[in-house]
Coordinates of C-alpha atoms in Angstrom, one line a residue:
Chain A
M10 CA 102.5 92.8 113.2
S11 CA 101.8 90.3 111.0
A12 CA 98.6 91.9 109.8
T13 CA 100.9 94.7 108.6
I14 CA 102.8 92.0 106.5
T15 CA 99.7 90.8 105.3
I16 CA 98.7 94.2 104.1
A17 CA 101.9 94.7 102.2
A18 CA 101.6 91.4 100.8
M19 CA 98.5 92.3 99.2
Q20 CA 99.9 95.1 97.1
P21 CA 100.1 94.3 93.6
L22 CA 103.6 93.9 92.0
P23 CA 105.0 97.5 91.2
V24 CA 105.3 98.9 88.3
R25 CA 107.3 101.9 89.3
R26 CA 108.0 104.4 86.8
G27 CA 108.6 107.4 89.1
G28 CA 110.0 109.8 86.7
L29 CA 107.1 109.4 84.4
V30 CA 104.2 109.7 87.2
I31 CA 106.0 112.9 88.2
A32 CA 105.9 114.4 84.7
A33 CA 102.1 113.1 84.3
A34 CA 101.4 114.7 87.4
A35 CA 103.3 118.5 86.3
V36 CA 100.9 117.8 82.7
F37 CA 97.9 117.2 84.7
L38 CA 98.5 120.3 86.9
V39 CA 99.1 122.5 83.9
A40 CA 96.2 121.3 82.0
A41 CA 94.1 121.8 85.2
L42 CA 95.2 125.5 85.3
L43 CA 94.4 126.2 82.1
A44 CA 91.3 124.6 82.2
S45 CA 90.2 126.4 85.4
L46 CA 90.9 129.7 83.6
A47 CA 89.1 128.7 80.8
I48 CA 86.1 127.1 82.1
G49 CA 83.0 129.5 83.9
P50 CA 80.1 131.4 83.7
V51 CA 81.9 132.9 80.3
Y52 CA 84.1 130.2 78.6
I53 CA 87.4 131.8 77.4
A54 CA 89.3 129.3 74.9
P55 CA 92.6 128.1 76.3
G56 CA 94.3 130.0 73.4
R57 CA 93.0 133.5 74.6
V58 CA 93.9 132.7 78.1
V59 CA 97.6 131.6 77.3
G60 CA 97.4 135.0 75.1
T61 CA 96.1 136.9 78.1
L62 CA 98.7 135.5 80.8
I63 CA 101.3 136.1 78.4
D64 CA 100.3 140.0 77.7
A65 CA 99.8 140.5 81.6
L66 CA 103.4 138.8 82.0
A67 CA 104.8 141.3 79.3
G68 CA 103.1 144.2 81.5
A69 CA 100.4 144.8 78.7
R70 CA 96.8 145.1 79.9
P71 CA 94.1 145.6 77.2
S72 CA 91.8 148.6 78.1
E73 CA 88.8 147.8 75.7
G74 CA 86.8 145.2 74.0
T75 CA 86.9 141.3 74.8
G76 CA 90.7 141.8 75.4
M77 CA 89.8 143.7 78.8
R78 CA 86.9 141.2 79.4
D79 CA 89.4 138.2 79.2
A80 CA 91.9 140.2 81.3
V81 CA 89.4 141.0 84.2
V82 CA 87.8 137.3 83.8
V83 CA 91.1 135.2 83.5
L84 CA 93.7 137.4 85.6
D85 CA 91.2 139.2 88.7
I86 CA 88.7 136.7 88.9
R87 CA 89.7 133.1 87.9
L88 CA 93.7 133.2 88.8
P89 CA 93.6 134.1 92.3
R90 CA 91.1 131.5 93.0
T91 CA 93.1 128.9 90.7
V92 CA 96.3 129.6 92.7
L93 CA 95.2 129.3 95.9
A94 CA 93.2 126.1 94.9
M95 CA 96.8 124.8 93.8
L96 CA 98.7 126.0 96.9
V97 CA 96.2 124.5 99.4
G98 CA 95.6 121.4 97.1
G99 CA 99.4 120.8 96.9
G100 CA 99.6 121.6 100.8
L101 CA 96.9 119.3 102.1
A102 CA 98.2 116.3 99.7
V103 CA 102.2 117.2 101.2
A104 CA 100.5 117.5 104.5
G105 CA 98.8 114.0 104.1
A106 CA 101.7 112.3 102.8
V107 CA 104.0 113.6 105.8
L108 CA 101.4 112.6 108.4
Q109 CA 101.1 109.5 107.1
G110 CA 104.7 108.9 107.4
V111 CA 104.7 110.0 110.9
F112 CA 102.2 107.9 112.1
R113 CA 103.1 105.1 109.7
N114 CA 99.7 104.6 108.7
P115 CA 98.2 105.7 105.3
L116 CA 94.6 106.5 106.7
A117 CA 96.1 109.7 108.5
D118 CA 94.6 112.7 106.4
P119 CA 94.4 116.0 108.3
G120 CA 90.8 116.5 107.9
L121 CA 90.1 113.0 109.1
V122 CA 92.2 112.8 112.4
G123 CA 90.9 116.1 113.3
V124 CA 94.1 118.8 112.5
S125 CA 91.8 120.3 110.1
P126 CA 89.0 121.1 112.4
G127 CA 91.1 122.0 115.2
A128 CA 92.7 124.6 113.1
A129 CA 89.6 125.9 111.9
L130 CA 88.1 126.2 115.4
A131 CA 91.3 128.3 116.5
A132 CA 90.6 130.5 113.2
V133 CA 86.7 131.2 113.7
L134 CA 88.2 132.2 117.4
W135 CA 90.9 134.5 116.1
I136 CA 88.1 136.0 113.8
I137 CA 85.8 136.7 116.9
F138 CA 88.6 137.3 119.7
G139 CA 91.4 138.0 117.8
S140 CA 90.4 141.5 115.8
A141 CA 90.3 143.2 119.6
A142 CA 93.5 141.7 120.5
A143 CA 95.1 142.4 117.0
G144 CA 95.4 146.1 117.9
Y145 CA 98.0 145.2 120.7
L146 CA 100.1 143.3 118.6
P147 CA 103.0 144.1 116.0
G148 CA 101.8 144.7 112.5
S149 CA 103.4 141.8 111.0
V150 CA 101.7 139.4 113.3
A151 CA 98.5 141.0 113.0
A152 CA 98.7 140.5 109.3
F153 CA 99.3 136.7 109.6
G154 CA 97.1 136.5 112.5
L155 CA 94.4 134.4 111.2
P156 CA 97.1 132.0 109.4
L157 CA 98.7 132.0 112.7
A158 CA 96.0 131.1 114.7
A159 CA 95.0 128.2 112.5
F160 CA 98.7 127.1 112.7
A161 CA 98.3 127.3 116.6
G162 CA 95.1 125.1 116.5
G163 CA 96.1 122.6 114.1
L164 CA 99.5 122.0 116.2
V165 CA 97.7 121.7 119.3
T166 CA 95.3 119.2 117.6
T167 CA 98.3 117.2 116.1
V168 CA 100.2 116.9 119.4
L169 CA 97.2 116.0 121.5
L170 CA 96.5 113.3 118.4
Y171 CA 100.2 112.2 118.5
R172 CA 99.8 111.9 122.5
I173 CA 96.9 109.9 122.7
A174 CA 97.4 107.3 119.8
T175 CA 101.3 107.0 120.0
R176 CA 102.5 104.8 122.9
E177 CA 106.5 103.8 123.4
G178 CA 107.0 104.9 119.7
R179 CA 103.9 102.9 118.3
T180 CA 100.8 104.3 116.9
S181 CA 97.8 102.7 117.3
V182 CA 95.5 102.9 114.5
A183 CA 92.6 102.4 115.9
M184 CA 93.6 105.0 118.5
L185 CA 94.6 107.0 116.3
L186 CA 91.2 107.2 114.0
F187 CA 89.3 107.4 117.2
A188 CA 90.8 110.0 118.9
G189 CA 91.0 112.2 115.7
I190 CA 87.4 111.7 114.9
A191 CA 86.9 112.8 118.7
L192 CA 89.1 115.8 118.4
G193 CA 87.8 116.5 115.0
A194 CA 84.1 116.6 116.4
M195 CA 85.0 118.6 119.2
A196 CA 86.8 121.1 117.4
A197 CA 83.7 121.2 114.7
A198 CA 81.2 121.8 117.8
G199 CA 83.3 124.7 118.7
T200 CA 83.6 125.9 115.8
G201 CA 79.6 125.5 115.1
L202 CA 79.0 126.7 118.6
A203 CA 81.3 130.3 117.9
V204 CA 79.9 130.8 114.6
F205 CA 76.0 130.8 115.6
V206 CA 76.8 132.9 118.7
A207 CA 78.9 135.3 116.9
S208 CA 77.4 138.3 114.6
D209 CA 76.8 137.3 111.4
Q210 CA 79.2 139.9 110.1
Q211 CA 82.2 138.6 111.9
L212 CA 82.0 135.2 110.0
R213 CA 81.1 133.5 106.6
E214 CA 78.4 130.9 107.5
F215 CA 79.1 127.5 108.8
T216 CA 79.9 125.4 106.2
F217 CA 82.8 127.2 104.8
W218 CA 84.4 126.1 107.7
T219 CA 83.6 122.6 107.6
L220 CA 83.2 121.9 104.2
G221 CA 85.6 124.7 102.7
S222 CA 85.2 127.0 99.8
L223 CA 87.9 129.1 97.5
G224 CA 85.0 131.6 96.9
G225 CA 86.6 134.1 98.7
A226 CA 90.2 133.9 97.1
S227 CA 92.0 137.0 96.8
W228 CA 96.0 138.0 96.2
Q229 CA 95.8 139.4 99.9
K230 CA 94.8 135.7 101.0
I231 CA 97.4 133.9 98.9
A232 CA 100.1 136.3 100.0
A233 CA 98.8 135.4 103.8
A234 CA 98.5 131.6 103.3
A235 CA 101.6 131.1 100.9
P236 CA 104.7 131.6 103.6
F237 CA 103.2 128.8 105.6
I238 CA 101.9 126.4 102.7
L239 CA 105.4 126.8 100.7
L240 CA 107.1 126.3 104.1
L241 CA 105.5 122.8 104.3
I242 CA 106.2 122.2 100.7
V243 CA 109.9 123.5 100.5
G244 CA 110.6 122.0 104.0
S245 CA 109.5 118.3 103.9
R246 CA 111.8 117.8 101.4
W247 CA 114.5 117.8 104.2
L248 CA 112.4 114.9 106.1
A249 CA 112.2 112.6 102.9
R250 CA 115.1 110.3 104.3
G251 CA 113.9 110.1 107.8
L252 CA 110.2 109.5 106.8
D253 CA 111.4 106.6 104.7
A254 CA 113.6 105.2 107.7
L255 CA 110.4 105.7 109.9
A256 CA 108.6 103.4 107.3
L257 CA 111.2 100.5 109.2
G258 CA 110.1 101.6 112.7
E259 CA 110.8 104.3 115.3
A260 CA 113.8 102.4 116.5
E261 CA 115.0 101.2 113.3
A262 CA 115.1 104.5 112.0
F263 CA 117.2 105.7 115.0
H264 CA 119.5 102.7 114.1
V265 CA 120.3 103.8 110.8
G266 CA 121.1 107.6 112.2
V267 CA 117.5 109.5 112.3
N268 CA 117.1 111.7 115.3
T269 CA 113.6 110.5 115.4
E270 CA 112.6 112.8 117.9
L271 CA 113.6 116.0 116.2
L272 CA 112.0 114.6 112.7
K273 CA 108.4 113.9 114.3
R274 CA 108.8 117.8 115.6
V275 CA 109.6 119.2 112.5
A276 CA 106.7 117.2 110.9
I277 CA 104.4 118.1 112.8
V278 CA 105.1 121.9 113.0
L279 CA 105.1 121.5 109.2
V280 CA 102.0 120.2 108.9
A281 CA 100.1 122.5 111.5
A282 CA 101.9 125.5 109.4
G283 CA 100.3 124.2 106.1
V284 CA 97.3 122.7 107.2
G285 CA 96.4 125.7 109.5
A286 CA 97.0 128.3 106.8
S287 CA 95.0 126.3 104.1
V288 CA 92.1 126.2 106.4
A289 CA 92.4 129.7 107.4
V290 CA 91.7 130.7 103.7
S291 CA 89.6 127.8 102.3
G292 CA 88.0 126.2 105.6
V293 CA 88.1 122.5 106.1
I294 CA 88.7 120.2 102.8
G295 CA 89.1 116.7 103.3
F296 CA 90.3 113.9 101.5
I297 CA 92.8 115.5 99.5
G298 CA 95.8 114.2 101.9
L299 CA 94.5 110.8 101.8
V300 CA 93.7 110.1 97.9
V301 CA 96.8 111.9 96.3
P302 CA 99.5 110.2 98.6
H303 CA 97.9 106.8 98.0
L304 CA 97.8 107.1 93.9
L305 CA 101.2 108.3 93.9
R306 CA 102.5 105.2 96.5
L307 CA 100.9 102.8 94.2
S308 CA 102.4 104.4 90.9
A309 CA 105.4 106.0 91.8
G310 CA 106.6 103.9 95.2
P311 CA 106.3 105.0 98.8
S312 CA 110.0 106.8 98.8
H313 CA 109.2 109.9 99.8
A314 CA 111.8 112.3 97.9
R315 CA 109.5 111.5 95.0
L316 CA 106.3 111.2 96.8
L317 CA 106.2 114.4 98.3
V318 CA 107.1 116.2 94.9
G319 CA 104.2 114.1 93.3
C320 CA 101.7 115.6 96.2
A321 CA 102.6 118.9 95.5
L322 CA 101.8 118.3 92.1
L323 CA 98.8 116.0 91.8
G324 CA 97.4 117.7 95.1
G325 CA 97.2 121.2 93.4
A326 CA 95.8 119.7 90.4
L327 CA 93.1 117.4 91.7
L328 CA 91.7 120.6 93.8
I329 CA 91.8 122.7 90.9
A330 CA 89.8 120.0 89.1
S331 CA 87.5 119.7 92.4
D332 CA 86.9 123.5 92.1
I333 CA 86.0 123.7 88.8
V334 CA 83.5 121.0 89.4
A335 CA 82.2 122.9 92.5
R336 CA 81.8 126.1 91.0
T337 CA 80.0 125.4 87.7
I338 CA 77.9 121.9 88.3
V339 CA 74.9 124.0 90.1
S340 CA 76.1 127.2 88.5
P341 CA 75.1 130.0 89.2
A342 CA 75.3 128.4 92.8
E343 CA 78.4 126.8 94.2
L344 CA 78.9 123.3 95.7
P345 CA 80.9 123.6 98.8
L346 CA 84.4 122.4 97.9
G347 CA 84.7 119.6 100.5
V348 CA 81.3 117.9 99.2
V349 CA 83.4 117.1 95.7
T350 CA 86.5 116.0 97.8
A351 CA 84.5 113.9 99.6
I352 CA 82.3 112.4 96.7
L353 CA 86.0 111.8 95.4
G354 CA 87.2 110.7 98.6
T355 CA 85.2 108.6 100.5
P356 CA 84.9 105.6 98.3
Y357 CA 89.0 105.3 98.5
F358 CA 88.7 105.8 102.4
L359 CA 86.5 103.0 102.6
Y360 CA 88.6 101.1 100.3
L361 CA 91.5 101.5 102.1
V362 CA 89.8 100.7 105.8
Q363 CA 88.6 97.3 104.1
R364 CA 92.6 96.6 102.8
N365 CA 93.2 97.7 106.6
R366 CA 90.7 95.3 108.2
A367 CA 93.3 93.0 109.8
V368 CA 94.8 96.3 111.6
L369 CA 91.6 97.8 112.6
G370 CA 90.6 94.4 114.2
G371 CA 87.5 94.0 111.8
Chain B
M26 CA 136.0 100.0 122.5
Y27 CA 132.5 99.6 123.1
A28 CA 131.5 98.6 126.6
A29 CA 128.8 98.5 128.7
R30 CA 129.6 98.5 132.7
A31 CA 127.6 97.5 135.2
I32 CA 124.3 97.8 133.4
R33 CA 120.8 97.6 135.2
Y34 CA 117.3 98.4 133.5
E35 CA 114.2 98.5 135.8
V36 CA 110.7 98.7 134.6
R37 CA 108.1 99.3 137.2
G38 CA 110.7 98.5 139.9
R39 CA 111.4 95.0 138.3
A40 CA 115.0 94.5 137.3
I41 CA 115.1 93.1 133.8
L42 CA 119.0 93.3 133.9
D43 CA 121.4 93.8 137.0
G44 CA 124.8 94.5 136.9
V45 CA 125.8 93.3 133.5
D46 CA 129.4 93.9 131.9
L47 CA 130.0 93.5 128.4
R48 CA 132.6 94.6 126.2
L49 CA 132.9 94.7 122.3
T50 CA 136.3 94.7 120.9
P51 CA 137.2 94.6 117.4
G52 CA 137.9 91.6 115.6
K53 CA 135.9 89.4 117.9
I54 CA 132.5 88.2 118.2
V55 CA 130.4 87.9 121.3
A56 CA 127.6 85.8 121.8
V57 CA 124.7 86.5 124.3
V58 CA 122.6 83.2 125.4
G59 CA 120.1 82.3 128.1
P60 CA 116.7 81.6 128.2
N61 CA 113.3 83.5 126.9
G62 CA 113.0 86.5 129.3
A63 CA 116.5 86.7 130.3
G64 CA 117.0 90.4 129.3
K65 CA 119.4 89.4 126.1
S66 CA 117.4 91.7 124.0
T67 CA 117.1 94.5 126.5
L68 CA 120.8 94.1 126.4
L69 CA 121.2 94.4 123.2
K70 CA 119.0 97.6 123.0
I71 CA 120.8 99.2 125.6
M72 CA 124.2 98.5 123.7
A73 CA 122.4 100.0 120.7
G74 CA 121.3 103.2 122.5
E75 CA 117.9 102.6 121.9
R76 CA 117.0 102.3 125.2
R77 CA 118.7 104.2 128.4
A78 CA 120.1 101.9 131.3
T79 CA 118.6 102.6 134.7
G80 CA 121.8 102.2 136.3
G81 CA 125.6 101.9 134.9
N82 CA 126.7 102.9 131.7
V83 CA 127.8 102.3 127.9
L84 CA 131.1 103.7 126.6
L85 CA 131.6 103.6 122.8
D86 CA 135.0 105.4 122.0
D87 CA 135.4 106.6 125.4
R88 CA 132.1 108.6 124.9
D89 CA 129.1 107.7 127.0
L90 CA 126.6 106.0 124.6
T91 CA 124.0 109.4 125.5
E92 CA 126.5 111.8 124.1
W93 CA 126.3 110.8 120.5
K94 CA 124.3 112.1 118.1
P95 CA 122.1 109.5 116.3
A96 CA 123.9 110.0 112.9
D97 CA 127.2 109.6 114.2
L98 CA 126.3 106.4 116.1
A99 CA 125.2 105.2 113.0
R100 CA 128.2 105.1 111.4
R101 CA 129.9 103.1 114.5
R102 CA 127.4 100.6 114.6
A103 CA 124.8 98.9 112.8
V104 CA 121.5 97.2 114.4
L105 CA 119.7 94.0 113.5
P106 CA 116.2 94.2 115.4
Q107 CA 114.6 90.6 115.8
S108 CA 111.6 91.5 113.0
I109 CA 110.8 94.3 111.0
E110 CA 107.5 95.3 109.7
V111 CA 107.6 97.8 107.0
V112 CA 104.9 99.8 106.4
F113 CA 104.1 101.0 102.7
P114 CA 105.5 99.0 99.8
F115 CA 109.0 99.7 99.6
L116 CA 111.4 97.6 97.4
V117 CA 113.7 95.5 99.1
S118 CA 116.5 97.9 97.1
E119 CA 115.1 100.6 99.1
V120 CA 114.8 99.0 102.3
V121 CA 118.6 97.9 102.3
A122 CA 119.5 101.6 100.7
L123 CA 118.2 103.1 104.1
G124 CA 121.5 101.3 105.4
S125 CA 123.7 103.8 103.4
S126 CA 124.4 107.1 105.1
Q127 CA 124.0 110.3 103.5
R128 CA 127.5 110.9 102.8
V129 CA 127.7 107.9 100.2
P130 CA 127.5 109.1 97.0
R131 CA 124.5 107.7 95.1
S132 CA 126.1 105.2 92.6
E133 CA 128.6 104.2 95.2
A134 CA 125.2 103.6 97.6
A135 CA 123.5 101.6 94.6
A136 CA 126.6 99.2 94.5
L137 CA 126.9 98.4 98.0
V138 CA 123.1 97.7 98.2
S139 CA 123.6 95.0 95.5
R140 CA 126.8 93.7 96.8
A141 CA 125.0 93.2 100.2
L142 CA 122.2 91.8 98.3
S143 CA 124.3 89.1 96.8
A144 CA 126.3 88.4 100.1
V145 CA 122.6 87.2 101.9
D146 CA 122.0 85.1 98.9
L147 CA 119.3 87.5 97.6
A148 CA 120.7 88.9 94.4
D149 CA 117.8 89.3 92.2
F150 CA 115.6 90.4 94.8
G151 CA 116.1 94.3 94.6
R152 CA 112.9 94.8 92.8
R153 CA 110.5 93.1 94.8
V154 CA 108.3 94.4 97.4
Y155 CA 109.6 93.8 100.6
G156 CA 106.1 92.9 102.2
T157 CA 105.6 90.1 100.1
L158 CA 108.8 88.2 100.9
S159 CA 108.9 85.3 103.2
G160 CA 110.2 85.9 107.2
G161 CA 113.3 83.9 106.4
E162 CA 113.8 86.6 103.2
Q163 CA 112.9 89.4 105.0
Q164 CA 115.4 89.0 107.8
R165 CA 118.0 88.5 105.1
V166 CA 116.9 91.7 103.7
Q167 CA 117.2 93.2 106.9
F168 CA 120.7 91.7 107.1
A169 CA 121.8 93.2 103.9
R170 CA 120.7 96.6 105.1
V171 CA 122.9 96.0 108.5
L172 CA 125.8 95.4 106.0
V173 CA 125.2 98.3 103.9
Q174 CA 125.1 100.4 107.1
A175 CA 128.5 98.8 108.6
W176 CA 130.3 99.2 105.1
S177 CA 129.1 102.8 104.8
G178 CA 130.7 103.2 108.5
E179 CA 134.2 103.4 109.9
G180 CA 135.3 100.0 111.5
A181 CA 131.5 99.5 112.5
Y182 CA 130.3 97.2 114.8
L183 CA 127.4 94.8 114.7
L184 CA 124.4 94.2 117.1
L185 CA 122.5 91.5 115.9
D186 CA 119.4 90.3 117.7
E187 CA 118.9 86.9 117.0
P188 CA 120.1 87.1 113.4
N189 CA 119.3 83.5 112.1
A190 CA 115.7 82.9 113.8
S191 CA 113.7 82.5 111.0
L192 CA 116.4 81.0 108.9
D193 CA 116.8 77.6 107.1
L194 CA 120.1 75.7 108.2
S195 CA 122.3 77.0 105.3
H196 CA 121.1 80.4 105.6
Q197 CA 121.9 80.4 109.4
L198 CA 125.4 79.2 108.6
L199 CA 125.7 82.1 105.9
I200 CA 124.8 84.8 108.4
L201 CA 127.1 83.4 110.9
R202 CA 130.0 83.2 108.0
L203 CA 129.0 86.8 107.3
A204 CA 129.3 88.1 111.0
R205 CA 132.9 86.4 111.1
T206 CA 134.0 87.9 107.9
H207 CA 133.0 91.0 109.6
A208 CA 135.0 90.2 112.6
E209 CA 138.1 89.2 110.4
S210 CA 138.0 92.6 108.7
G211 CA 138.3 94.3 112.0
G212 CA 134.6 94.8 112.9
G213 CA 133.5 93.7 116.4
V214 CA 130.4 91.7 116.6
L215 CA 127.9 91.4 119.4
M216 CA 124.9 88.5 118.8
V217 CA 122.1 87.1 120.6
L218 CA 121.8 83.6 119.9
H219 CA 119.2 80.8 120.9
D220 CA 121.0 77.9 119.3
L221 CA 123.9 76.9 121.8
N222 CA 125.6 74.8 119.1
L223 CA 125.7 77.7 116.7
A224 CA 126.9 80.1 119.6
A225 CA 129.6 77.9 120.6
M226 CA 130.8 77.7 116.8
V227 CA 130.9 81.3 116.1
A228 CA 131.6 83.2 119.3
D229 CA 134.9 83.9 120.5
E230 CA 133.1 84.7 123.8
L231 CA 130.1 83.7 125.3
I232 CA 127.7 85.5 127.6
A233 CA 125.4 83.7 129.7
L234 CA 122.0 85.6 131.1
K235 CA 119.6 84.4 133.2
D236 CA 117.5 86.4 135.2
G237 CA 119.1 89.5 134.2
C238 CA 122.2 88.7 135.6
R239 CA 125.5 87.4 134.0
I240 CA 126.0 84.0 135.3
A241 CA 129.0 83.0 133.1
A242 CA 131.3 84.6 130.4
G243 CA 134.4 83.5 128.7
P244 CA 135.3 81.4 125.7
P245 CA 132.5 78.6 124.6
E246 CA 134.7 75.7 125.7
H247 CA 135.1 76.8 129.2
V248 CA 131.4 78.4 129.5
I249 CA 129.5 75.5 127.9
T250 CA 129.2 72.8 130.4
D251 CA 126.6 70.3 132.0
Q252 CA 126.3 72.7 135.1
L253 CA 125.7 75.7 133.0
I254 CA 122.9 74.2 130.6
A255 CA 121.2 72.9 133.9
A256 CA 121.5 76.3 135.5
L257 CA 120.1 78.2 132.6
Y258 CA 117.4 75.9 131.2
G259 CA 116.7 73.4 133.9
V260 CA 117.9 70.5 131.1
H261 CA 120.4 68.1 132.1
A262 CA 122.4 67.2 128.9
S263 CA 125.9 66.2 128.4
V264 CA 128.2 68.4 126.7
R265 CA 130.6 66.4 124.1
G266 CA 133.7 68.0 122.5
V267 CA 134.9 68.0 118.8
P268 CA 138.4 69.8 118.1
D269 CA 136.3 72.6 117.1
G270 CA 134.6 73.2 120.4
P271 CA 131.9 71.7 122.8
F272 CA 128.4 71.0 121.7
I273 CA 125.3 69.2 123.2
L274 CA 123.0 67.0 121.5
P275 CA 119.4 67.7 122.5
Q276 CA 118.8 63.7 122.3
T277 CA 120.7 63.4 125.5
A278 CA 118.7 65.7 127.3
R279 CA 116.6 65.1 130.4
L280 CA 114.2 67.8 131.2
P281 CA 113.3 68.3 135.0
A282 CA 110.9 65.9 136.5

């Protein structure tokens, strides 16, 4: 207990300009969107990107010359990928913030604590066995089969994690991380086994599921994943006060009128939905859910009403930026996206672990 | 009316509380005293609805506590636990504002927060990070949160678990005075206290717990006797009286040989 107080005491004095931080995140998101549409094997100046977008919104699409080429590159190739990056990044950051609120710990990242690997395993199993089952399911369920399966996988992992790491409303940091690592490793092993046993046509390569990629982005994928991710981003809005109160402790949150059991259940379902859908379309991408909430807590404060909005914006911006790096730095090849986010995130993770030394018993 | 009847609480077959009665009424302060491990905090947690008794029941406004929704309960009672760690660097004003319900408009809530912080002598602390404060300051911040919750409720009861455990003398008196003010404005108060003299000074009714049983209850001048102190703590001390009530001087005490 005293250890946690020490950590809090080490926080620098706050310069809280919440509104400004949110505005900055929004500007960063717009800049990243434009950059992502402009940058690639063919560079298209931002002015022309904007022009192409405006034309497309007006329903006009040039059928010849550079205008046509711009339209193909911007609208058909880069836009789906960029929109998917925005959704997945925003979703993962919000999922991280919500998980951290529920577990009352800043180290809970969906990738680190096994939620994403669990979702990936379920997604892989669906691809192998689900297509057979899909024939017996109603069409609407079959269309969302992959994200639904990943959602179920994420849900099972999160519930298991909660059961293991929490006793009488208190979550042990060490148990959370150890159980998360174990669950994640188990799920990744299962995924590896499934991928190598299955025929190549059924699955993309193992690295997609372990390190993620937005390479296969399409409007169909966006349509399949967006409802789940938006459910998390929009739905978490109503968890804000409860998560704030939970920072005082489980009993204390109940004292001020929060139905803590309901709050935790809804939070876990929303996180599983958002993370599951993200994993289904882009594989396991780590550290976004760790870095983004923490940066925002430092700059805008920990109050969840603001934090969650900031996460949606900054998470989207950061994953778009990471994807630009992933697809250009070794061009014409592509780096797995998770490699870029890990380069970004692991030093941060070490820094957080170091600051939590007392709690972790180091 | 807020009453616990024949409360029994068992953990793995061991009774922490055994047949305890407790009744809170508007305008009155009830103090629970007793040695460490007597079950005082457990009794408060059961009154708060945080733990469920394994026997007996708690009624609030003629309804069993287990039937209350958390949000409704929060408007009728506010709880100060012993010590609170807050994860994440929340500001003092944000912690105190958690006491106000969502029914209270934001501007009104802000006014309540600054009023409560002034009341606990922390008027300028709103923008500080909670985790950077001393133990005593944190305790007063939590008390301010409880006040805001009581003020935004409807004739709320206060349940206070050692509200002055880490406070200096002047702030101990301040907190007791605030509890008294709350009672005088028509609220009921339950507090767990360690200091018998403070309990005798502030309480309208004292309840003495030992080994989970209520061994004495009533007005302080009737309850606090040499025999009770011997029975509770195994300490032999002489109770003296002043016009305001009984007191004990630890200097007169002899520990059991």
